[in-house]
Amino acid sequence: MTRSDKTTRLLVVDDDDVNRMLACAALEEAGFAVDEANDGVAALAVYQERRPDLILLDVMMPGLDGFETCRRLRAQGARVPIIMLTGLEDTASIETAYDSGATDFISKPINWTLLRHRVRYALRASVALDELVRSERNLTAAQQIARIGSWEWEPDSDLCRRSATYCALFGEDAESFGPGMAALIDRVYPADRDKVREALEAVRGGQRYRLEYRIVRPDGMVSTAQEMAVPLRDAAGRVVRVQGTLQDVSERVDAERRIRQLAYFDDLTGLPNRAHFREALQSALLRDGSRGGHCAVVLINVDRFKRINETLGQDAADQVLQVLAVRLGQGYGSVRSDAGGPQSSDAPRMARLSADHFGLFLEGANGRDAVESEIHDVLRRASSPVQLGEQSLTLTLSAGLAFFPEHGESAEGLLKAAEMALGALRRREAHDAIQCYTEQMKVDAFARLSMENALRVALQENQFELHYQPKVNADSGEVVGGEALIRWNHPIDGRVGPDAFIPLAEEIGLIGPLGQWVLRRACEDMKAWRQAGLPAVPIAVNLSASQFGRQDLVGQIREILDQTGTDPALIELEVTESALMRDTRSTAGLLRELHGMGLSLAVDDFGTGYSSLAYLKRFAVDTLKIDRSFVQDCDGGQDDPAIVRAIIAMAGSLGIALVAEGVETVAQARVLQAEGCPVMQGYLFARPMPAGQFAAVLKSGLDKARSIKPAAA
Ligand code: C2E
Ligand code: CA
Ligand code: CA
């Protein structure tokens, strides 16, 4: 007698008092706790109250018979074993017993010794069944959580057993799924069916597999499944069964797609990005190369994009790029490529390569002329005005292009060549233009590169020198100021003028340190002149546009002035008109700050940059330097100096001082004088000269110093 027998509770239901009593006695003797009921209705009540572990139920009872009682017990949710006690040993009543939910039956007369064994057996089977149910339920739950379904297949009979989760992953249940492997194939995404069939063939032949394929649910949803299957063999080694799992990996696949989107596409425009473009280009070249074809790589630049960004703000600039991306992408979305781009087999033809650069790839180009005219069309189509709210923005595009295989055999090489062509346009400040790569560009690029290195060395080894050009009041012949102009004493090439290296220094970010050097040098020269007791005149120093970009410009200037003990009122900063116009927002603030420190500001090359009165006021300008080109037109004689006259009148009305640049002849000087601009700078009076010579000029005036006698006087 085991402990569990003691706690096991039975219910004996029989209308025959003797039978019932004997059954109870036999079972109690075997260690069970026994409740009894003498009809069906009582049995239901006792069941509710005592919750027995097993029920012995007589079939023949008045009122509710055993079958009906059994049925009602099951309907109430009773899952315990129910053993029917029956005197009718015909098959019909046995079947009725099972149909009504009985677990087993014992026919009367009952062998009381055997009864206890039958009861124990039924109890054990019921526990085992319970456990099985529980573990199956666990398995199903686990499958649901992992979104893994399991299946079994007998290839010979094509019998398939599929778990509930498996069917659910297809949006079906076991019945709606249908039998056999054909039912699966029907649900596989058509393009993936062949690979599923092949895998099944292989596993039948004894090979395990792991496979990803798409499935189509009844609602049309497509998901991605990962399936693994292993063959099971009989003793003779024949594959008799295949066991498999199927997992829904749609989320992972989606995540991968999103990652790919991030890695291969530009966020803002949705166009393929540089990495994608380069890979696709490379594989197209491999293919085209083998066909001996010609193709072109085109780099499209949005002219003056930086300025759009700065004046209208980034949101507007982003909108412009989006509009352009749509326009440029039209007709160039994708093209089929045998080699295949990353993941997809569609190679992009239009891509966004960097902030304001788009890339285009033209295949099978029918000669350069055809390509160039196609590009002209593309640019023209894309450069119609862009509407930004109320505002209509006109923009232009430029393109650099390179041909395969002449200008490069790799994607990288072609992109570089097209970039060089674009760089040549940029240096020429050309807009709305197309430039094809030439070999000369490589030569130039190499020269620039070596000059770049030489410039860095020059700064370290102090190869620079400042020359000063006097500013003269032509009425009196007096030197009223000077402009500091940089020179490079190149160890091999000799003296190099600033036009040859300032643009490069700007481009490579060397203008910052170079500008600092110039200001410091000028301040130190002024200090030396001061200490020599020479008369103090304001010295002008040129400031390049790219120096404004540096956040610490104001701090650096203040430090240099402090360290050299220079009076800020004696330093004039010359900024070209075009530099002022380039970056209006930040420049205005910066210049006002410098002005507040006591420095004065001159607009260089005035008249060439289309600045307006409003700008001049905003920038707190002290002096305008009339550009040499207008001065040259003042040769007297036929041309009326209308522009110079207008500039002088405007400066007068704004209270801004004037200097005429590049005065070479007495005739020019006379006209300027007559119009009311007596301060001049030019070869007529003096060329730029070394500091020592300028000191001598400060001491004793210009050699040739003479006042110009006004023509009219
Ligand atoms: P800029 O500021 O307009 O300087 C005047 C230029 O005209 C100087 O050329 C000067 O030598 C030249 N010049 C003066 N008088 C005459 C004349 O009567 N006839 C002619 N044809 N030319 C005359 P330079 O020294 O070659 O400088 C060229 C440009 O390089 C300057 O133009 C200025 O923009 C830039 N530059 C010079 N030094 C510096 C510097 O230290 N920093 C920066 N950022 N730029 C500088
Ligand atoms: Ca200047
Ligand atoms: Ca100038």
PDB file of C-alpha atoms and ligand atoms in Angstrom, residues 469 483-487 498-499 502 511 518 542-544 547 574 604-605 628 661-664 681-683 688, ligand 1:
ATOM      1  CA  GLN A 469      52.361  98.995 -50.794  1.00  0.00           C
ATOM      2  CA  GLU A 483      48.675  97.345 -47.495  1.00  0.00           C
ATOM      3  CA  ALA A 484      50.486  94.211 -46.424  1.00  0.00           C
ATOM      4  CA  LEU A 485      50.846  91.730 -49.307  1.00  0.00           C
ATOM      5  CA  ILE A 486      52.309  88.289 -48.849  1.00  0.00           C
ATOM      6  CA  ARG A 487      55.142  86.810 -50.918  1.00  0.00           C
ATOM      7  CA  PRO A 498      49.888  85.281 -53.662  1.00  0.00           C
ATOM      8  CA  ASP A 499      47.503  84.613 -56.563  1.00  0.00           C
ATOM      9  CA  ILE A 502      46.334  81.749 -51.684  1.00  0.00           C
ATOM     10  CA  ILE A 511      44.747  79.867 -44.819  1.00  0.00           C
ATOM     11  CA  VAL A 518      50.518  87.632 -41.857  1.00  0.00           C
ATOM     12  CA  ASN A 542      43.876  90.969 -46.316  1.00  0.00           C
ATOM     13  CA  LEU A 543      41.428  88.530 -44.807  1.00  0.00           C
ATOM     14  CA  SER A 544      40.253  85.619 -46.887  1.00  0.00           C
ATOM     15  CA  GLN A 547      39.074  82.576 -42.434  1.00  0.00           C
ATOM     16  CA  GLU A 574      40.426  94.061 -46.210  1.00  0.00           C
ATOM     17  CA  ASP A 604      38.290  95.028 -51.359  1.00  0.00           C
ATOM     18  CA  ASP A 605      37.693  94.861 -55.122  1.00  0.00           C
ATOM     19  CA  ARG A 628      41.320  98.211 -60.456  1.00  0.00           C
ATOM     20  CA  GLU A 661      43.280 100.590 -56.417  1.00  0.00           C
ATOM     21  CA  GLY A 662      45.714  99.909 -59.223  1.00  0.00           C
ATOM     22  CA  VAL A 663      46.317 103.482 -60.297  1.00  0.00           C
ATOM     23  CA  GLU A 664      48.987 103.326 -62.980  1.00  0.00           C
ATOM     24  CA  GLN A 681      47.252 102.910 -54.353  1.00  0.00           C
ATOM     25  CA  GLY A 682      49.079 101.785 -57.441  1.00  0.00           C
ATOM     26  CA  TYR A 683      52.261 101.419 -59.434  1.00  0.00           C
ATOM     27  CA  PRO A 688      54.681  96.696 -53.046  1.00  0.00           C
TER      28      PRO A 688
HETATM   29  P1  C2E B   1      44.513  92.761 -53.637  1.00  0.00           P
HETATM   30  O1  C2E B   1      44.151  92.712 -52.198  1.00  0.00           O
HETATM   31  O2  C2E B   1      43.542  93.376 -54.553  1.00  0.00           O
HETATM   32  O3  C2E B   1      45.907  93.457 -53.697  1.00  0.00           O
HETATM   33  C1  C2E B   1      46.267  94.322 -54.675  1.00  0.00           C
HETATM   34  C2  C2E B   1      47.021  93.619 -55.754  1.00  0.00           C
HETATM   35  O4  C2E B   1      47.190  94.493 -56.866  1.00  0.00           O
HETATM   36  C3  C2E B   1      48.431  93.212 -55.300  1.00  0.00           C
HETATM   37  O5  C2E B   1      48.783  92.068 -55.992  1.00  0.00           O
HETATM   38  C4  C2E B   1      49.244  94.384 -55.840  1.00  0.00           C
HETATM   39  O6  C2E B   1      50.618  94.066 -56.036  1.00  0.00           O
HETATM   40  C5  C2E B   1      48.565  94.658 -57.114  1.00  0.00           C
HETATM   41  N1  C2E B   1      48.759  96.042 -57.572  1.00  0.00           N
HETATM   42  C6  C2E B   1      48.981  97.121 -56.810  1.00  0.00           C
HETATM   43  N2  C2E B   1      49.088  98.240 -57.595  1.00  0.00           N
HETATM   44  C7  C2E B   1      48.893  97.835 -58.855  1.00  0.00           C
HETATM   45  C8  C2E B   1      48.881  98.519 -60.135  1.00  0.00           C
HETATM   46  O7  C2E B   1      49.053  99.718 -60.261  1.00  0.00           O
HETATM   47  N3  C2E B   1      48.664  97.766 -61.241  1.00  0.00           N
HETATM   48  C9  C2E B   1      48.465  96.426 -61.149  1.00  0.00           C
HETATM   49  N4  C2E B   1      48.246  95.745 -62.274  1.00  0.00           N
HETATM   50  N5  C2E B   1      48.479  95.742 -59.971  1.00  0.00           N
HETATM   51  C10 C2E B   1      48.683  96.456 -58.843  1.00  0.00           C
HETATM   52  P2  C2E B   1      49.466  90.895 -55.264  1.00  0.00           P
HETATM   53  O8  C2E B   1      50.394  91.364 -54.224  1.00  0.00           O
HETATM   54  O9  C2E B   1      49.934  89.943 -56.288  1.00  0.00           O
HETATM   55  O10 C2E B   1      48.244  90.255 -54.498  1.00  0.00           O
HETATM   56  C11 C2E B   1      47.217  89.641 -55.189  1.00  0.00           C
HETATM   57  C12 C2E B   1      46.082  89.313 -54.307  1.00  0.00           C
HETATM   58  O11 C2E B   1      46.457  88.287 -53.364  1.00  0.00           O
HETATM   59  C13 C2E B   1      45.620  90.445 -53.442  1.00  0.00           C
HETATM   60  O12 C2E B   1      44.767  91.281 -54.160  1.00  0.00           O
HETATM   61  C14 C2E B   1      44.954  89.745 -52.332  1.00  0.00           C
HETATM   62  O13 C2E B   1      43.650  89.427 -52.705  1.00  0.00           O
HETATM   63  C15 C2E B   1      45.746  88.471 -52.206  1.00  0.00           C
HETATM   64  N6  C2E B   1      46.659  88.596 -51.074  1.00  0.00           N
HETATM   65  C16 C2E B   1      47.866  89.196 -50.982  1.00  0.00           C
HETATM   66  N7  C2E B   1      48.369  89.088 -49.761  1.00  0.00           N
HETATM   67  C17 C2E B   1      47.465  88.417 -49.024  1.00  0.00           C
HETATM   68  C18 C2E B   1      47.406  88.006 -47.654  1.00  0.00           C
HETATM   69  O14 C2E B   1      48.289  88.260 -46.843  1.00  0.00           O
HETATM   70  N8  C2E B   1      46.310  87.321 -47.264  1.00  0.00           N
HETATM   71  C19 C2E B   1      45.295  87.058 -48.134  1.00  0.00           C
HETATM   72  N9  C2E B   1      44.232  86.383 -47.672  1.00  0.00           N
HETATM   73  N10 C2E B   1      45.299  87.430 -49.400  1.00  0.00           N
HETATM   74  C20 C2E B   1      46.387  88.128 -49.847  1.00  0.00           C
END
